Coordinates of C-alpha atoms and ligand atoms in Angstrom, one line a residue:
X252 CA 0.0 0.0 0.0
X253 CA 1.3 3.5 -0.7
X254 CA 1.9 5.5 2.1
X255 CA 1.4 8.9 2.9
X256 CA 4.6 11.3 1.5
X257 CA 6.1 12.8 4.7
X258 CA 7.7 16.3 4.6
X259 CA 10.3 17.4 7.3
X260 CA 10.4 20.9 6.8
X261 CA 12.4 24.2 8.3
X262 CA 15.0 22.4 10.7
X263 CA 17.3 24.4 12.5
X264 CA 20.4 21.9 11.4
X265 CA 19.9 18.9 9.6
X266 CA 22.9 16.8 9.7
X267 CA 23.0 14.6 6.8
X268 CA 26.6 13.4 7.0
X269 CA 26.8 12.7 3.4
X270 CA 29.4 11.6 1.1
X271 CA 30.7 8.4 3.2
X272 CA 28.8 5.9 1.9
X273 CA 31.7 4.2 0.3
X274 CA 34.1 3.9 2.7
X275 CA 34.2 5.1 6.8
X276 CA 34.7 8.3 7.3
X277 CA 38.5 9.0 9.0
X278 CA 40.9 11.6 10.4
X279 CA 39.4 15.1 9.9
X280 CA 36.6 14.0 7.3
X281 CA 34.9 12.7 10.5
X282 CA 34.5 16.7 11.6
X283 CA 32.6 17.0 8.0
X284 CA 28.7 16.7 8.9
X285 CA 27.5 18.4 5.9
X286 CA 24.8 20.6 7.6
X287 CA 22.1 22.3 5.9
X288 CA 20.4 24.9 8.0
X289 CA 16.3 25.7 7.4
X290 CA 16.9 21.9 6.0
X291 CA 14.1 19.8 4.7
X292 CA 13.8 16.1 3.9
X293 CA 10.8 14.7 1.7
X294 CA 10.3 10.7 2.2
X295 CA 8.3 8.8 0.1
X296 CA 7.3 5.2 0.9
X297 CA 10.3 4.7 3.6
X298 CA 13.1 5.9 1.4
X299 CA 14.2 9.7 1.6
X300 CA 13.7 11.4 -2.0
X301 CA 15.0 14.4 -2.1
X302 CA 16.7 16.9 0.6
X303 CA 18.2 20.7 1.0
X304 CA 16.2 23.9 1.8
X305 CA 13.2 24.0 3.0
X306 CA 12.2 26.9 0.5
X307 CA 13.5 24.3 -2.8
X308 CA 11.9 21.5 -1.5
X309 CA 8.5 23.0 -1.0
X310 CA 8.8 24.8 -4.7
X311 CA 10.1 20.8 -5.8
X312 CA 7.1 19.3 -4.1
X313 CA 4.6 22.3 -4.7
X314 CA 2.0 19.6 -6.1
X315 CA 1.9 16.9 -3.5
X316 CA 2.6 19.2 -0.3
X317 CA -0.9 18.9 0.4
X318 CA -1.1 14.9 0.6
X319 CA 1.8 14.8 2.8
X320 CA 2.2 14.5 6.5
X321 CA 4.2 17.2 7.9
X322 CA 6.9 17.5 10.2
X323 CA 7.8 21.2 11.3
X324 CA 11.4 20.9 12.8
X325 CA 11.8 24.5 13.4
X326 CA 14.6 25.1 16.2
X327 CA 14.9 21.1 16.2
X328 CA 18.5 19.0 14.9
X329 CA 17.3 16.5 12.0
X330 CA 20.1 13.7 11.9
X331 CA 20.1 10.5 10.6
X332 CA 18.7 7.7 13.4
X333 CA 21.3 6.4 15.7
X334 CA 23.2 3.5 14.9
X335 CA 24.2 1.0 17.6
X336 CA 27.2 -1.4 16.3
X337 CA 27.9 -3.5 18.7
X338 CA 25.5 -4.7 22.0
X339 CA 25.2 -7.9 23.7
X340 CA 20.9 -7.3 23.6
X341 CA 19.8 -10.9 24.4
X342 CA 20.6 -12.2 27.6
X343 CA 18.5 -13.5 30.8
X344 CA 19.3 -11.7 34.4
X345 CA 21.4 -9.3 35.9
X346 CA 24.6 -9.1 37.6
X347 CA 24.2 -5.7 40.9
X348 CA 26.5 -8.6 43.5
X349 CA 29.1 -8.9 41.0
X350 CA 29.0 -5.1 40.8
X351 CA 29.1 -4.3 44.4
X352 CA 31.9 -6.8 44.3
X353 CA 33.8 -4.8 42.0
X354 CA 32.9 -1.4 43.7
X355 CA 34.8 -3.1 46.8
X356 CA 37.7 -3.9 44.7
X357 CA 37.3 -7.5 42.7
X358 CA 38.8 -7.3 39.1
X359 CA 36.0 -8.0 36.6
X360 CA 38.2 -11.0 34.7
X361 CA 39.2 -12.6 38.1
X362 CA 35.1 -12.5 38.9
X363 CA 35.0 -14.7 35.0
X364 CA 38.0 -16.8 36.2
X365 CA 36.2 -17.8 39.4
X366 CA 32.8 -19.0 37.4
X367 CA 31.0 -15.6 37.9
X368 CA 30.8 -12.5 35.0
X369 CA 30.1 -14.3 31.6
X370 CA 29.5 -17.9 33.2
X371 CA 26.7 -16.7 35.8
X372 CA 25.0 -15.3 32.9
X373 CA 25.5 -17.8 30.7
X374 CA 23.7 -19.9 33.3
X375 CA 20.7 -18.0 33.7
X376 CA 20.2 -17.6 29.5
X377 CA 20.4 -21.3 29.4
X378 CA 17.9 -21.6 31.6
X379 CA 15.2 -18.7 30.1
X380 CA 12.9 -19.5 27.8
X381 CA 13.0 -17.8 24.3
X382 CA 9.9 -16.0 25.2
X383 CA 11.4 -14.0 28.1
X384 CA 14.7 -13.3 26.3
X385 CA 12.5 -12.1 23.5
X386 CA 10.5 -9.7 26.2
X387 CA 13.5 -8.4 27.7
X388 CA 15.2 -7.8 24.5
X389 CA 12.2 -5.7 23.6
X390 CA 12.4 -3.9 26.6
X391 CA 15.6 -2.8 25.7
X392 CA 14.9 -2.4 22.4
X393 CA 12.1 0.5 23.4
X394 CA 15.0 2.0 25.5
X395 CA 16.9 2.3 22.8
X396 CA 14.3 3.6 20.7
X397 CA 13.5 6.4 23.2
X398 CA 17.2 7.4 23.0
X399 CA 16.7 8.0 18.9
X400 CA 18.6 4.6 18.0
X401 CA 17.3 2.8 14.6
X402 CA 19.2 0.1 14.3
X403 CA 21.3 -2.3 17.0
X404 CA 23.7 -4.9 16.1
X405 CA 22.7 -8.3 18.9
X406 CA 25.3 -10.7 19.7
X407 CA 25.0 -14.7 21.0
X408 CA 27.6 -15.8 23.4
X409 CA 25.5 -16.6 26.5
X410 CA 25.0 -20.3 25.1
X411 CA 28.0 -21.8 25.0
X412 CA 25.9 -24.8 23.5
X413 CA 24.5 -24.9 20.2
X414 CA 21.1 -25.0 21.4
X415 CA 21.3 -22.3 23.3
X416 CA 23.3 -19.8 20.7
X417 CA 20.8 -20.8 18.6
X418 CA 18.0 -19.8 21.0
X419 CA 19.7 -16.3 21.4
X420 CA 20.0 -15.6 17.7
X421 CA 16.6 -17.1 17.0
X422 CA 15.0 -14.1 19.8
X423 CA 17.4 -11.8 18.0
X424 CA 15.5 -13.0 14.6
X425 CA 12.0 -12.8 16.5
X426 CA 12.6 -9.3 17.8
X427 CA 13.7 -7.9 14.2
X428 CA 10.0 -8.9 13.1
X429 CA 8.6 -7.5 16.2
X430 CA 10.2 -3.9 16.9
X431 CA 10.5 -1.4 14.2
X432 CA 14.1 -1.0 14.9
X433 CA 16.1 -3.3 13.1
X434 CA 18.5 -6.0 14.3
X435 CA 21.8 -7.0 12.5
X436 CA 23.6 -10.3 14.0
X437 CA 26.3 -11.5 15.1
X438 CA 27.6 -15.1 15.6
X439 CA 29.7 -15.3 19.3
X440 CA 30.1 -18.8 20.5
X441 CA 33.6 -17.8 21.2
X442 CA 32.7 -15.8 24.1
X443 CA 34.0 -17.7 26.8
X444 CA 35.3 -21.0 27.5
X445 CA 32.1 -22.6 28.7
X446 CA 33.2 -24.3 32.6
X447 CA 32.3 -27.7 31.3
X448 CA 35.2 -27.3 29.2
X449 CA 37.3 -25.6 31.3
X450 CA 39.8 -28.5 31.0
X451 CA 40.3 -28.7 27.5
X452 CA 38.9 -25.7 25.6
X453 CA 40.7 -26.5 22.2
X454 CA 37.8 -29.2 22.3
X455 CA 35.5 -26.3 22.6
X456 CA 37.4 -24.3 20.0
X457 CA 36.9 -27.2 17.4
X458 CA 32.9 -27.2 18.7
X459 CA 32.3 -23.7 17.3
X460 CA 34.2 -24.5 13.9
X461 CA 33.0 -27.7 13.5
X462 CA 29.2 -27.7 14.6
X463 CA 28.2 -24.1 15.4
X464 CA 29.7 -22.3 12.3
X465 CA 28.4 -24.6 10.0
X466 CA 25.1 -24.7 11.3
X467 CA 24.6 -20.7 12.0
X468 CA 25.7 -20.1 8.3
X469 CA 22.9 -22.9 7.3
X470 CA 20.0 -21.8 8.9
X471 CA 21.5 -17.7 8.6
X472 CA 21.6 -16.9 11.9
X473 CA 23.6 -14.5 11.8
X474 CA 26.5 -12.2 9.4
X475 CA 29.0 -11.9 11.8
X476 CA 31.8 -13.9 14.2
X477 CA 32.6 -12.3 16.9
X478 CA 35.6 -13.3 19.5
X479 CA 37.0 -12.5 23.1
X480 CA 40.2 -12.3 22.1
X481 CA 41.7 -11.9 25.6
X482 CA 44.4 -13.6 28.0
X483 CA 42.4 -16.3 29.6
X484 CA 39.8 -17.0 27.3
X485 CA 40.7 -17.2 23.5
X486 CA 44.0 -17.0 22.3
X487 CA 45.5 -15.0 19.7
X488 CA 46.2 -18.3 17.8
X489 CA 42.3 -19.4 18.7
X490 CA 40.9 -16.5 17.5
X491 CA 42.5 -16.7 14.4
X492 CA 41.1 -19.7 13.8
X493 CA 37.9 -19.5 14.4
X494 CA 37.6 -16.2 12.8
X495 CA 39.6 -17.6 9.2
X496 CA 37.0 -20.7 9.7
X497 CA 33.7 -18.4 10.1
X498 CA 35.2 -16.2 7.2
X499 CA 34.8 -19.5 5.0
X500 CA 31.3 -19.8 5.8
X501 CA 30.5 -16.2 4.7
X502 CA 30.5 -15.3 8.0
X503 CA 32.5 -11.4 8.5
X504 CA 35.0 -11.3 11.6
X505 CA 34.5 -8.4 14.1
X506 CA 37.0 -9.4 17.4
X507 CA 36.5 -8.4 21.2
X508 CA 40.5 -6.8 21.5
X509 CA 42.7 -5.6 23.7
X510 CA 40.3 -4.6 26.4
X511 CA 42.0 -6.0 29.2
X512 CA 45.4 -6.2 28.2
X513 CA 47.7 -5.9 24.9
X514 CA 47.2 -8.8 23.7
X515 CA 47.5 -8.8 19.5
X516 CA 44.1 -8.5 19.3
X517 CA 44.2 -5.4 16.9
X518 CA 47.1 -7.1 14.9
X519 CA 44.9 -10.0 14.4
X520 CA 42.0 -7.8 13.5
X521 CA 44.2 -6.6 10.6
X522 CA 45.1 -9.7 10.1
X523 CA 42.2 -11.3 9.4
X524 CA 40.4 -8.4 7.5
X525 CA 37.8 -8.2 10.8
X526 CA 35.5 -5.2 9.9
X527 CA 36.0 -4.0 12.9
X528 CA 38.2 -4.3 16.0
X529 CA 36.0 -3.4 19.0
X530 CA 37.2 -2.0 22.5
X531 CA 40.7 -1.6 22.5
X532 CA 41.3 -0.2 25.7
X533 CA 44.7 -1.6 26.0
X534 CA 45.8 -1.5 22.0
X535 CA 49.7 -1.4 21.0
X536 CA 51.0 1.3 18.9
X537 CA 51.3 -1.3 16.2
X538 CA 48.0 -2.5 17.1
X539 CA 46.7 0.9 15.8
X540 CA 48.8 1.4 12.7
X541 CA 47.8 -2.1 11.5
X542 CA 44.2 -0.9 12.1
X543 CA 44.7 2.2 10.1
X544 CA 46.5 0.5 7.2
X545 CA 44.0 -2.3 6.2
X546 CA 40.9 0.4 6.7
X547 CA 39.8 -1.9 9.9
X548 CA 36.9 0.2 12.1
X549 CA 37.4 0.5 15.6
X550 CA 34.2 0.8 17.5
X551 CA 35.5 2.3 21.0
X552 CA 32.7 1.4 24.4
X553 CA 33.6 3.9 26.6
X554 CA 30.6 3.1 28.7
X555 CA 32.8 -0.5 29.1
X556 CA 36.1 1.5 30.5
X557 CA 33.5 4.0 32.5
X558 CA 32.2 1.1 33.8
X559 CA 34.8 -1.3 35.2
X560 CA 36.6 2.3 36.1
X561 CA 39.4 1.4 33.7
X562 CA 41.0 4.0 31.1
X563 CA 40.0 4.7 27.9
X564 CA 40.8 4.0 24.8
X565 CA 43.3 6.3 23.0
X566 CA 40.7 7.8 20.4
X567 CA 42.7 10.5 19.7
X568 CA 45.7 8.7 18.8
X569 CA 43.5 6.2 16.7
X570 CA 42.1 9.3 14.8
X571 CA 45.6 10.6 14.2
X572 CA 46.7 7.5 12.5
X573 CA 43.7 7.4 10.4
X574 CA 41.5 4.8 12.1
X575 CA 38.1 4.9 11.2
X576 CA 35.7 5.4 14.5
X577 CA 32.8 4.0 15.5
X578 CA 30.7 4.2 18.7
X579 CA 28.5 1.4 20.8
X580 CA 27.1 0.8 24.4
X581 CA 28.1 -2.6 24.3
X582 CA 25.1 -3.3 26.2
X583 CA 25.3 -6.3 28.7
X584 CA 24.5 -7.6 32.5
X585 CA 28.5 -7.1 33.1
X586 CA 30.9 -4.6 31.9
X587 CA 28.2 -2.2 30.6
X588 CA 24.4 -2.4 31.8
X589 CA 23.1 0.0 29.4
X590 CA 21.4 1.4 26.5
X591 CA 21.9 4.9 26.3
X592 CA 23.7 5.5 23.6
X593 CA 23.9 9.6 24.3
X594 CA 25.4 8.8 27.4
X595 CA 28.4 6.7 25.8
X596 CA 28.5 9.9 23.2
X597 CA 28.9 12.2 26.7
X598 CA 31.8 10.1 27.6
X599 CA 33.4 10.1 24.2
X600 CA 33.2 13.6 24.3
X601 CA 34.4 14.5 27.6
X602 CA 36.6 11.1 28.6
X603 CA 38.1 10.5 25.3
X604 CA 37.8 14.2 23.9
X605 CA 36.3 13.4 20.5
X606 CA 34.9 16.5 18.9
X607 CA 30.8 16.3 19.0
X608 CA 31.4 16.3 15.3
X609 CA 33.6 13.5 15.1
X610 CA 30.8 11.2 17.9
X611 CA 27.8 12.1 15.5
X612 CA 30.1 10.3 12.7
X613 CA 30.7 7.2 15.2
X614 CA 27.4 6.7 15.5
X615 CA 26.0 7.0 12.2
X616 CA 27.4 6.4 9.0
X617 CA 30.8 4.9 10.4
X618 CA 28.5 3.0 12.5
X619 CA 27.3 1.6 9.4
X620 CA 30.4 0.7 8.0
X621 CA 30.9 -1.0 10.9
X622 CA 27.8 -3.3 10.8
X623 CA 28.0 -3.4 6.3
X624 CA 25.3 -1.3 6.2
X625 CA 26.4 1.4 4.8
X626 CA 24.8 1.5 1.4
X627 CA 21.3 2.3 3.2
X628 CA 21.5 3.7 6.2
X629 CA 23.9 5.8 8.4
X630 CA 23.2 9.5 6.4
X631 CA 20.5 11.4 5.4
X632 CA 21.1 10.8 1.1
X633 CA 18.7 10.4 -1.5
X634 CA 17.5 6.5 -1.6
X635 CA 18.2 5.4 1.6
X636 CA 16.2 3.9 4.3
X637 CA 14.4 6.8 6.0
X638 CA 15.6 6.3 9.3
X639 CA 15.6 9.7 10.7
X640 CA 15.9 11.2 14.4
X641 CA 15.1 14.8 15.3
X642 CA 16.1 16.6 18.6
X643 CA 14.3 18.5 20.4
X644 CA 17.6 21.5 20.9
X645 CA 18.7 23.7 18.1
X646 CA 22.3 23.0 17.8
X647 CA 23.9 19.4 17.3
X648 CA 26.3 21.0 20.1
X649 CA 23.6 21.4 23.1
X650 CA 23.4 17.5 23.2
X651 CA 26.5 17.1 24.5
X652 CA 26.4 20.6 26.4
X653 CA 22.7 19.6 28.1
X654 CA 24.0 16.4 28.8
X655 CA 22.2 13.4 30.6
X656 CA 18.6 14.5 29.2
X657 CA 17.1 12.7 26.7
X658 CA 16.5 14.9 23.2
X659 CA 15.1 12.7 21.7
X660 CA 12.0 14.3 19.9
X661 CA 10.6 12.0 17.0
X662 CA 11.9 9.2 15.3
X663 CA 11.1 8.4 11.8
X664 CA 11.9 4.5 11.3
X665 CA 11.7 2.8 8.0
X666 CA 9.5 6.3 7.2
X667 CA 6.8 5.5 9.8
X668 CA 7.2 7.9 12.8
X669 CA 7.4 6.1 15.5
X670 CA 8.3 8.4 18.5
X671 CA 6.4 11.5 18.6
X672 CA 6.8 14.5 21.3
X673 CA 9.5 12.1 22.9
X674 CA 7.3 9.3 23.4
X675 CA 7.0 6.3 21.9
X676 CA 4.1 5.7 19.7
X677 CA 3.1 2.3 20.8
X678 CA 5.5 0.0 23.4
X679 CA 6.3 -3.3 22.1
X680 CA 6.7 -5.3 25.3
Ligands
LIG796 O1 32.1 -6.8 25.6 N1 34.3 -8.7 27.1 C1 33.5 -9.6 26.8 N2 32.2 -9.4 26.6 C2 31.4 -8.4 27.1 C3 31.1 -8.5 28.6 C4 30.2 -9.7 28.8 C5 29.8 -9.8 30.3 O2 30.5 -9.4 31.2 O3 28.7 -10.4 30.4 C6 32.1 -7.0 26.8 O4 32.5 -6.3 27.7
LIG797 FE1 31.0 -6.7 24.0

C-alpha cells in the first residue's frame, strides 16, 4: 500500500553526514557533517527522496505538499537515526553482586576466572525460555528507541551450547520482526570458555568451527563472528582460527580486542580483515597502525572502560593515525548495563575528547560501516532507508552541552514515525 509522503520541513540543522557511503569516514573528514540549515527532507514510501532547503523542496514538491504528513522541525537537529554497532541485547538476568563486588575492589576477569561474570549469565540464559529473552530484549529495544537509536547490532555468546546460541540468535530474529528498529547479527560462540570445558577448551574451539559455524551459516543466523580475544579466554592463535573458519562460511569477523590487556588482538583484527576491531582499551601502537593500514573500524565502548573504572581507549591517537571510528554501548549484564547511547557519546566527548562532530560520525554512518550497512542507512542521502531522528535543541552541540537528558523528539523508522513528542508511539513489550 502507498503511504502517505512525509515532509520534514524548516529544521534548524539537519545533519545529513553525506558523502561516506563508500568507505568510513576517518581523520578530519569525521568533523565533515554536511549541515544544511532551514533543511528539509521529503520521504516517500520509507526511502528519503530528495533533501536541501526547506524553500526548494517546498517549490520541488509544490503539487503533493498537500497529501503529505508534515513534520515542522523548526529550532529542532534533524540527523540520521542512531546506529548501535555492537551490543550484547539478548541475555536472561542481571549481575548488581558482581557489581558491588567490584565497587569493593574484585577485578572484573578474576570475577569470569572464578565461574561468575560471563558464566553466571551464561547460566541464567540457558535456563530462560525464548519467550522471556525475547521480552527483555524488547524492553531494551524501546529503550533504545526512546534514545533516537534505529538500528542495534545483537550478539550470542550466552549459550555456550548450540542449542542455546541458537535460541539467542533465533530471539534476535524474532525481535527484528517485532520492533520497528532493526537488528543485524552477530555469531559469538567464542565468548567464553564454557566451565564444562574448562579442561580442555581446544575441544570447545573445534565445537564452534565444526558444529556451530556450519550450522549458523545454514539456517542464517547470523552475518557476523565475533571473538574475546583476551588472555584467559581465546587466544591469539584461537581467535584466528575461528575467525579464518567463520570467514569461510561467509560469516565477516569483528573481534572483542585488547580490552583488558595488549594482547594482539588489533594485529589480528588486521590480520584477518575483521570489519572492525572493538574495545581496544589496551591497544599497542602497532596494534593501531595495522588498524589504520588495512581500513579496519574501531568501534571504541567507553561506557565498558566508564564502567569497570578502567581508562580509555586512545581515540585520539587512533584518529591521528587514520583509524576509522565508531561508537557502541556494548550493552550487557557485566561490563556495561546500558542502553543509552547519548550517554556513551557524553563520555566520548568529555573522557576520550572526541569533537561532538567526530561522535555524531561514530554513530552514524561509520557505524554503518561497521555493521556493512552502509549502502542504506547511516546518512540522510537520496534513496536510503528513512531512518531519521530529530532533537528537540537547536544546535547538534547542546546534546553534549545539556548532557544526561534525553533529546530525543521524534523518530522516523523505516519512514513510519514512531516516536512522537518524545514518546513512543506504541511499546512493544
Ligand atoms: O564486551 N568482554 C567480553 N564481553 C562483554 C562483557 C560480557 C559480560 O560481562 O557479560 C564485553 O565487555
Ligand atoms: Fe562486547
Amino acid at each position: 500500500m502507498e503511504r502517505k509522503p512525509i515532509f520534514i520541513k524548516c529544521a534548524a540543522q539537519l545533519l545529513t553526514v553525506n558523502g561516506f557511503s563508500d568507505r568510513p569516514a576517518k581523520k578530519e573528514e569525521m568533523n565533515n557533517l554536511s549541515i544544511i540549515e532551514d533543511g528539509a527532507v521529503w520521504i516517500e514510501n520509507g526511502i528519503i527522496v530528495k533533501l536541501g532547503k526547506t524553500g526548494e523542496l517546498e517549490r520541488f514538491f509544490a503539487e503533493k505538499i498537500s497529501q503529505a504528513t508534515i513534520i515542522n522541525a523548526k529550532g529542532k537537529v534533524v540527523l540520521p537515526g542512531l546506529i548501535d554497532p555492537h551490543t550484547h541485547l539478548i541475555h536472561a538476568g542481571s549481575r548488581e553482586k558482581e557489581f558491588q563486588l567490584r565497587l569493593a575492589g574484585a577485578m572484573y576477569m578474576e570475577m569470569m576466572n572464578k565461574g561468575w561474570g560471563i558464566h553466571a549469565t551464561t547460566e541464567k540464559t540457558r535456563a530462560a525460555s525464548i519467550e522471556s529473552l525475547i521480552n527483555e530484549g524488547l524492553k531494551r529495544l524501546d529503550l533504545f528507541l526512546s534514545f533516537g537509536v534505529t538500528t542495534v547490532e545483537a550478539k550470542s555468546g550466552y549459550g555456550l551450547t548450540w542449542e542455546t546460541e541458537k535460541k539467542q540468535l533465533v530471539a534476535a530474529g524474532m525481535i527484528n520482526s517485532l520492533h520497528p528498529i532493526d537488528i543485524v547479527r552477530t555469531f559469538m560462540g567464542a565468548h567464553a570458555i564454557p566451565s564444562e570445558y574448562k579442561k580442555k577448551p581446544e575441544q570447545y574451539v573445534n565445537e564452534v568451527i565444526e558444529t556451530m559455524i556450519p550450522r549458523v551459516a545454514e539456517d542464517k543466523l547470523a552475518e557476523f563472528n565475533d571473538v574475546f580475544c583476551e588472555r584467559g579466554v581465546f587466544t591469539p592463535e584461537q581467535s584466528r582460527k575461528i575467525l579464518e573458519s567463520g570467514r569461510g562460511y561467509g560469516l565477516i569477523p569483528k573481534i572483542h580486542a585488547d580490552e583488558i590487556e595488549p594482547y594482539g588482538g588489533a594485529e589480528l583484527a588486521a590480520e584477518v580483515g575483521a570489519i572492525s576491531a572493538d574495545h581496544l582499551l589496551k591497544a599497542s601502537e602497532k596494534g593501531i597502525q595495522d588498524l589504520a593500514d588495512q581500513g579496519v573500524i574501531a568501534v571504541l565502548l567507553p561506557g565498558t572502560a566508564f564502567f569497570l573504572m578502567t581508562g580509555m581507549a586512545n581515540a585520539r591517537k587512533m584518529i591521528e593515525s587514520g583509524v576509522p571510528i565508531a561508537l557502541a554501548t556494548d550493552c550487557n549484564p557485566g561490563s556495561s548495563p546500558t542502553c543509552s547511547l547519548p550517554f556513551i557519546m557524553t563520555l566520548a566527548c568529555l573522557q576520550m575528547r572526541l569533537t561532538p562532530a567526530e561522535i555524531i560520525t561514530a554513530v552514524t554512518i561509520n557505524a554503518a560501516h561497521a555493521i556493512n550497512r552502509a549502502h542504506e542507512i547511516g546518512s540522510i542521502e537520496a534513496g536510503k532507508k528513512a531512518d531519521i531522528t530529530i532533537l528537540n535543541i537547536p544546535d547538534f552541540l547542546q546534546f553534549f552541552y545539556f548532557y544526561g537528558q534525553n533529546h530525543t523528539d521524534c523518530v522516523i523508522k523505516n519512514g513510519k514515525v514512531v516516536v512522537k513528542g518524545g514518546v513512543l508511539c506504541k511499546t512493544y513489550h
